[in-house]
Short mmCIF file of C-alpha atoms in Angstrom, two decimals:
data_model
loop_
_atom_site.label_atom_id
_atom_site.label_comp_id
_atom_site.label_asym_id
_atom_site.label_seq_id
_atom_site.Cartn_x
_atom_site.Cartn_y
_atom_site.Cartn_z
CA UNK A 5 -0.76 37.64 2.02
CA UNK A 6 0.14 34.29 0.49
CA UNK A 7 3.73 33.17 0.86
CA UNK A 8 3.87 32.20 -2.82
CA UNK A 9 2.04 34.08 -5.57
CA UNK A 10 1.49 32.70 -9.04
CA UNK A 11 -0.71 34.05 -11.82
CA UNK A 12 -3.32 31.34 -12.45
CA UNK A 13 -3.77 32.30 -16.10
CA UNK A 14 -5.12 30.73 -18.19
CA UNK A 15 -2.33 31.18 -20.68
CA UNK A 16 -2.82 30.21 -24.32
CA UNK A 17 0.03 30.19 -26.85
CA UNK A 18 0.62 28.85 -30.36
CA UNK A 19 2.81 25.82 -30.90
CA UNK A 20 6.48 26.74 -31.05
CA UNK A 21 6.14 29.81 -28.83
CA UNK A 22 8.38 30.54 -25.87
CA UNK A 23 6.42 30.36 -22.64
CA UNK A 24 7.34 32.27 -19.51
CA UNK A 25 5.85 31.25 -16.17
CA UNK A 26 6.58 33.14 -12.97
CA UNK A 27 6.19 33.07 -9.22
CA UNK A 28 6.99 35.55 -6.50
CA UNK A 29 7.44 34.80 -2.85
CA UNK A 30 7.65 36.71 0.37
CA UNK A 31 9.60 34.44 2.73
CA UNK A 32 13.35 34.76 2.34
CA UNK A 33 13.79 31.42 4.14
CA UNK A 34 12.89 29.53 0.97
CA UNK A 35 16.04 27.94 -0.40
CA UNK A 36 14.81 25.22 -2.74
CA UNK A 37 12.66 25.97 -5.75
CA UNK A 38 10.75 23.50 -7.87
CA UNK A 39 8.49 23.49 -10.89
CA UNK A 40 5.88 20.77 -11.23
CA UNK A 41 3.66 19.90 -14.16
CA UNK A 42 0.18 18.59 -13.44
CA UNK A 43 -2.08 17.15 -16.09
CA UNK A 44 -5.80 17.21 -15.44
CA UNK A 45 -6.85 14.90 -12.59
CA UNK A 46 -3.31 13.60 -12.11
CA UNK A 47 -0.66 14.06 -9.48
CA UNK A 48 2.13 16.62 -10.03
CA UNK A 49 5.41 15.52 -11.62
CA UNK A 50 8.70 17.27 -10.99
CA UNK A 51 10.12 19.21 -13.94
CA UNK A 52 12.93 21.29 -12.51
CA UNK A 53 14.64 21.67 -9.17
CA UNK A 54 17.04 24.47 -8.26
CA UNK A 55 18.82 25.50 -5.11
CA UNK A 56 19.31 29.19 -4.38
CA UNK A 57 19.85 31.75 -7.16
CA UNK A 58 20.85 30.97 -10.72
CA UNK A 59 19.75 29.27 -13.89
CA UNK A 60 19.24 25.63 -14.72
CA UNK A 61 18.52 24.18 -18.13
CA UNK A 62 17.08 20.81 -19.05
CA UNK A 63 16.16 20.31 -22.68
CA UNK A 64 13.47 22.82 -23.62
CA UNK A 65 13.02 23.94 -20.00
CA UNK A 66 15.00 26.64 -18.19
CA UNK A 67 14.44 27.55 -14.56
CA UNK A 68 15.64 30.86 -13.14
CA UNK A 69 15.82 31.94 -9.53
CA UNK A 70 16.46 35.52 -8.42
CA UNK A 71 16.55 35.51 -4.64
CA UNK A 72 17.25 39.23 -4.42
CA UNK A 73 13.90 39.91 -6.08
CA UNK A 74 12.18 36.84 -4.62
CA UNK A 75 11.20 35.85 -8.14
CA UNK A 76 11.42 32.57 -10.00
CA UNK A 77 10.68 31.72 -13.61
CA UNK A 78 10.23 28.73 -15.86
CA UNK A 79 10.80 29.12 -19.59
CA UNK A 80 9.58 26.58 -22.11
CA UNK A 81 11.11 26.83 -25.57
CA UNK A 82 9.50 25.46 -28.72
CA UNK A 83 6.31 24.72 -26.82
CA UNK A 84 4.32 21.67 -27.88
CA UNK A 85 0.63 20.78 -27.48
CA UNK A 86 1.75 18.06 -25.07
CA UNK A 87 3.02 20.82 -22.78
CA UNK A 88 -0.59 21.83 -22.14
CA UNK A 89 -1.02 21.37 -18.39
CA UNK A 90 -1.04 23.28 -15.13
CA UNK A 91 2.40 24.36 -13.96
CA UNK A 92 2.94 24.75 -10.24
CA UNK A 93 5.87 26.42 -8.58
CA UNK A 94 6.84 25.06 -5.17
CA UNK A 95 9.32 26.13 -2.55
CA UNK A 96 10.93 24.64 0.48
CA UNK A 97 12.86 25.98 3.44
CA UNK A 98 16.14 24.49 4.56
CA UNK A 99 14.58 23.32 7.80
CA UNK A 100 11.11 22.35 6.56
CA UNK A 101 11.75 18.64 6.28
CA UNK A 102 10.51 18.39 2.68
CA UNK A 103 7.31 20.32 3.37
CA UNK A 104 6.50 22.20 0.17
CA UNK A 105 4.61 25.44 -0.27
CA UNK A 106 2.92 25.59 -3.66
CA UNK A 107 1.79 28.44 -5.86
CA UNK A 108 -1.73 28.36 -7.28
CA UNK A 109 -0.59 26.97 -10.60
CA UNK A 110 -0.77 28.45 -14.10
CA UNK A 111 -2.96 26.69 -16.64
CA UNK A 112 -1.18 26.56 -20.00
CA UNK A 113 -2.67 25.61 -23.35
CA UNK A 114 -0.43 25.20 -26.40
CA UNK A 115 -2.49 25.33 -29.57
CA UNK A 116 -1.37 23.31 -32.62
CA UNK B 1 12.00 7.50 -10.90
CA UNK B 2 10.33 6.12 -7.81
CA UNK B 3 6.65 5.27 -7.93
CA UNK B 4 3.99 6.31 -5.47
CA UNK B 5 0.61 4.67 -5.87
CA UNK B 6 -2.72 5.82 -4.50
CA UNK B 7 -5.92 3.85 -4.18
CA UNK B 8 -8.71 4.40 -4.92
CA UNK B 9 -8.27 6.93 -7.70
CA UNK B 10 -11.89 8.01 -7.38
CA UNK B 11 -14.45 7.38 -4.67
CA UNK B 12 -18.02 8.54 -4.20
CA UNK B 13 -19.61 8.24 -0.80
CA UNK B 14 -22.67 9.35 1.10
CA UNK B 15 -22.49 12.13 3.63
CA UNK B 16 -21.67 10.83 7.09
CA UNK B 17 -19.67 7.82 5.99
CA UNK B 18 -15.91 7.31 6.32
CA UNK B 19 -13.52 6.83 3.44
CA UNK B 20 -10.00 5.42 3.49
CA UNK B 21 -7.35 6.38 0.93
CA UNK B 22 -4.12 4.42 0.64
CA UNK B 23 -0.71 5.72 -0.40
CA UNK B 24 2.03 3.22 -1.20
CA UNK B 25 5.66 3.65 -2.15
CA UNK B 26 6.12 0.80 -4.60
CA UNK B 27 9.88 0.53 -5.02
CA UNK B 28 11.32 2.35 -2.04
CA UNK B 29 10.79 2.77 1.66
CA UNK B 30 9.45 6.03 2.99
CA UNK B 31 9.66 6.95 6.65
CA UNK B 32 7.82 10.16 5.85
CA UNK B 33 4.88 10.75 3.56
CA UNK B 34 2.86 13.90 2.99
CA UNK B 35 -0.84 14.37 2.41
CA UNK B 36 -2.12 17.29 0.33
CA UNK B 37 -5.59 18.47 -0.60
CA UNK B 38 -6.37 20.29 -3.82
CA UNK B 39 -9.67 21.99 -4.57
CA UNK B 40 -10.60 22.69 -8.21
CA UNK B 41 -8.37 25.29 -9.85
CA UNK B 42 -6.46 25.77 -6.61
CA UNK B 43 -3.05 24.78 -5.42
CA UNK B 44 -2.00 21.86 -3.29
CA UNK B 45 -2.34 22.55 0.40
CA UNK B 46 -0.35 20.44 2.82
CA UNK B 47 -2.63 18.74 5.34
CA UNK B 48 -0.25 16.63 7.35
CA UNK B 49 3.08 14.88 7.52
CA UNK B 50 2.80 11.16 8.09
CA UNK B 51 5.62 9.54 10.07
CA UNK B 52 6.17 5.79 10.13
CA UNK B 53 5.60 4.39 13.59
CA UNK B 54 4.53 7.66 15.18
CA UNK B 55 1.74 10.20 15.14
CA UNK B 56 1.18 12.40 12.14
CA UNK B 57 1.93 16.11 12.28
CA UNK B 58 -1.02 18.20 11.15
CA UNK B 59 -0.93 21.65 9.60
CA UNK B 60 -2.74 24.49 11.29
CA UNK B 61 -6.47 24.36 10.66
CA UNK B 62 -6.59 20.66 9.75
CA UNK B 63 -8.77 18.61 12.09
CA UNK B 64 -6.80 15.59 13.24
CA UNK B 65 -9.92 13.79 14.43
CA UNK B 66 -11.54 14.16 11.04
CA UNK B 67 -8.55 13.26 8.90
CA UNK B 68 -7.01 10.18 10.50
CA UNK B 69 -3.57 9.26 9.25
CA UNK B 70 -1.88 5.95 9.87
CA UNK B 71 1.64 5.11 8.71
CA UNK B 72 1.97 1.55 9.88
CA UNK B 73 4.76 0.45 7.56
CA UNK B 74 7.60 1.95 5.54
CA UNK B 75 5.61 1.61 2.32
CA UNK B 76 2.05 2.46 3.32
CA UNK B 77 0.26 5.49 4.71
CA UNK B 78 -3.52 5.77 4.92
CA UNK B 79 -5.77 8.80 5.18
CA UNK B 80 -9.27 8.22 6.53
CA UNK B 81 -11.82 10.97 6.11
CA UNK B 82 -14.28 10.37 8.92
CA UNK B 83 -17.93 11.41 8.77
CA UNK B 84 -17.38 12.92 5.35
CA UNK B 85 -19.43 15.91 4.25
CA UNK B 86 -19.84 17.52 0.81
CA UNK B 87 -17.29 20.21 1.70
CA UNK B 88 -14.68 17.44 2.05
CA UNK B 89 -15.03 16.69 -1.65
CA UNK B 90 -11.59 17.32 -3.07
CA UNK B 91 -8.54 15.82 -4.74
CA UNK B 92 -6.26 14.20 -2.15
CA UNK B 93 -2.64 13.67 -3.12
CA UNK B 94 0.16 11.99 -1.22
CA UNK B 95 3.89 12.28 -1.72
CA UNK B 96 6.92 10.44 -0.43
CA UNK B 97 10.61 11.21 -0.41
CA UNK B 98 13.23 8.99 -2.01
CA UNK B 99 16.83 10.14 -1.68
CA UNK B 100 15.82 13.76 -1.30
CA UNK B 101 13.40 13.89 -4.20
CA UNK B 102 9.67 14.03 -3.62
CA UNK B 103 7.42 11.81 -5.70
CA UNK B 104 3.68 12.31 -5.89
CA UNK B 105 0.88 9.82 -6.23
CA UNK B 106 -1.73 10.10 -8.95
CA UNK B 107 -4.25 11.52 -6.50
CA UNK B 108 -7.60 10.32 -5.18
CA UNK B 109 -10.74 12.20 -6.05
CA UNK B 110 -13.33 12.16 -3.29
CA UNK B 111 -16.91 13.13 -3.99
CA UNK B 112 -19.26 13.26 -1.02
CA UNK B 113 -22.94 13.32 -1.90
#
């Protein structure tokens, strides 16, 4: 069983839609949770970073962490065609020394 | 944010040859860098942790003699794929930490013919 599970999609939505992306994990040692956006043939760029349970909002993006359910989410409001990319969740343990464990990534297309 | 640069961005080589990929932190010093490999439509898999001035730490299943990592300075780590074979064709990405945040390079696409 993978430590981090993420539905690879693909996910296709119309412009302006609310997008929900999710990951589940099995290792309760994960304490730090990140969402990265990766455009085709590019390196990932950090979107959101949260520590432990709770919500965090940054512009159109909201990250949620539910440690009791081992479930994290990324919501994108008013989605734009420029949001079309692969979204990767990543997690890190307190003692991992910045070693990240990534989900498979969800491919998102926002249609104008 | 901090910038991590990789070179080359794309390389094609013949089977059996060795290829070197560079990872540079342009505006900060990084004692630790990370090398990932990403196959098409798959996630990033950590290969090794590169430590400045000491040996790299490899993840389970990664051949240290095949993937040579050198971190000779605080701004440069290199990954050399030795005796490359077609199954080594992949997207190699490095990352470096600056004040707790990880920054990723643009990636290097290796195609082995």
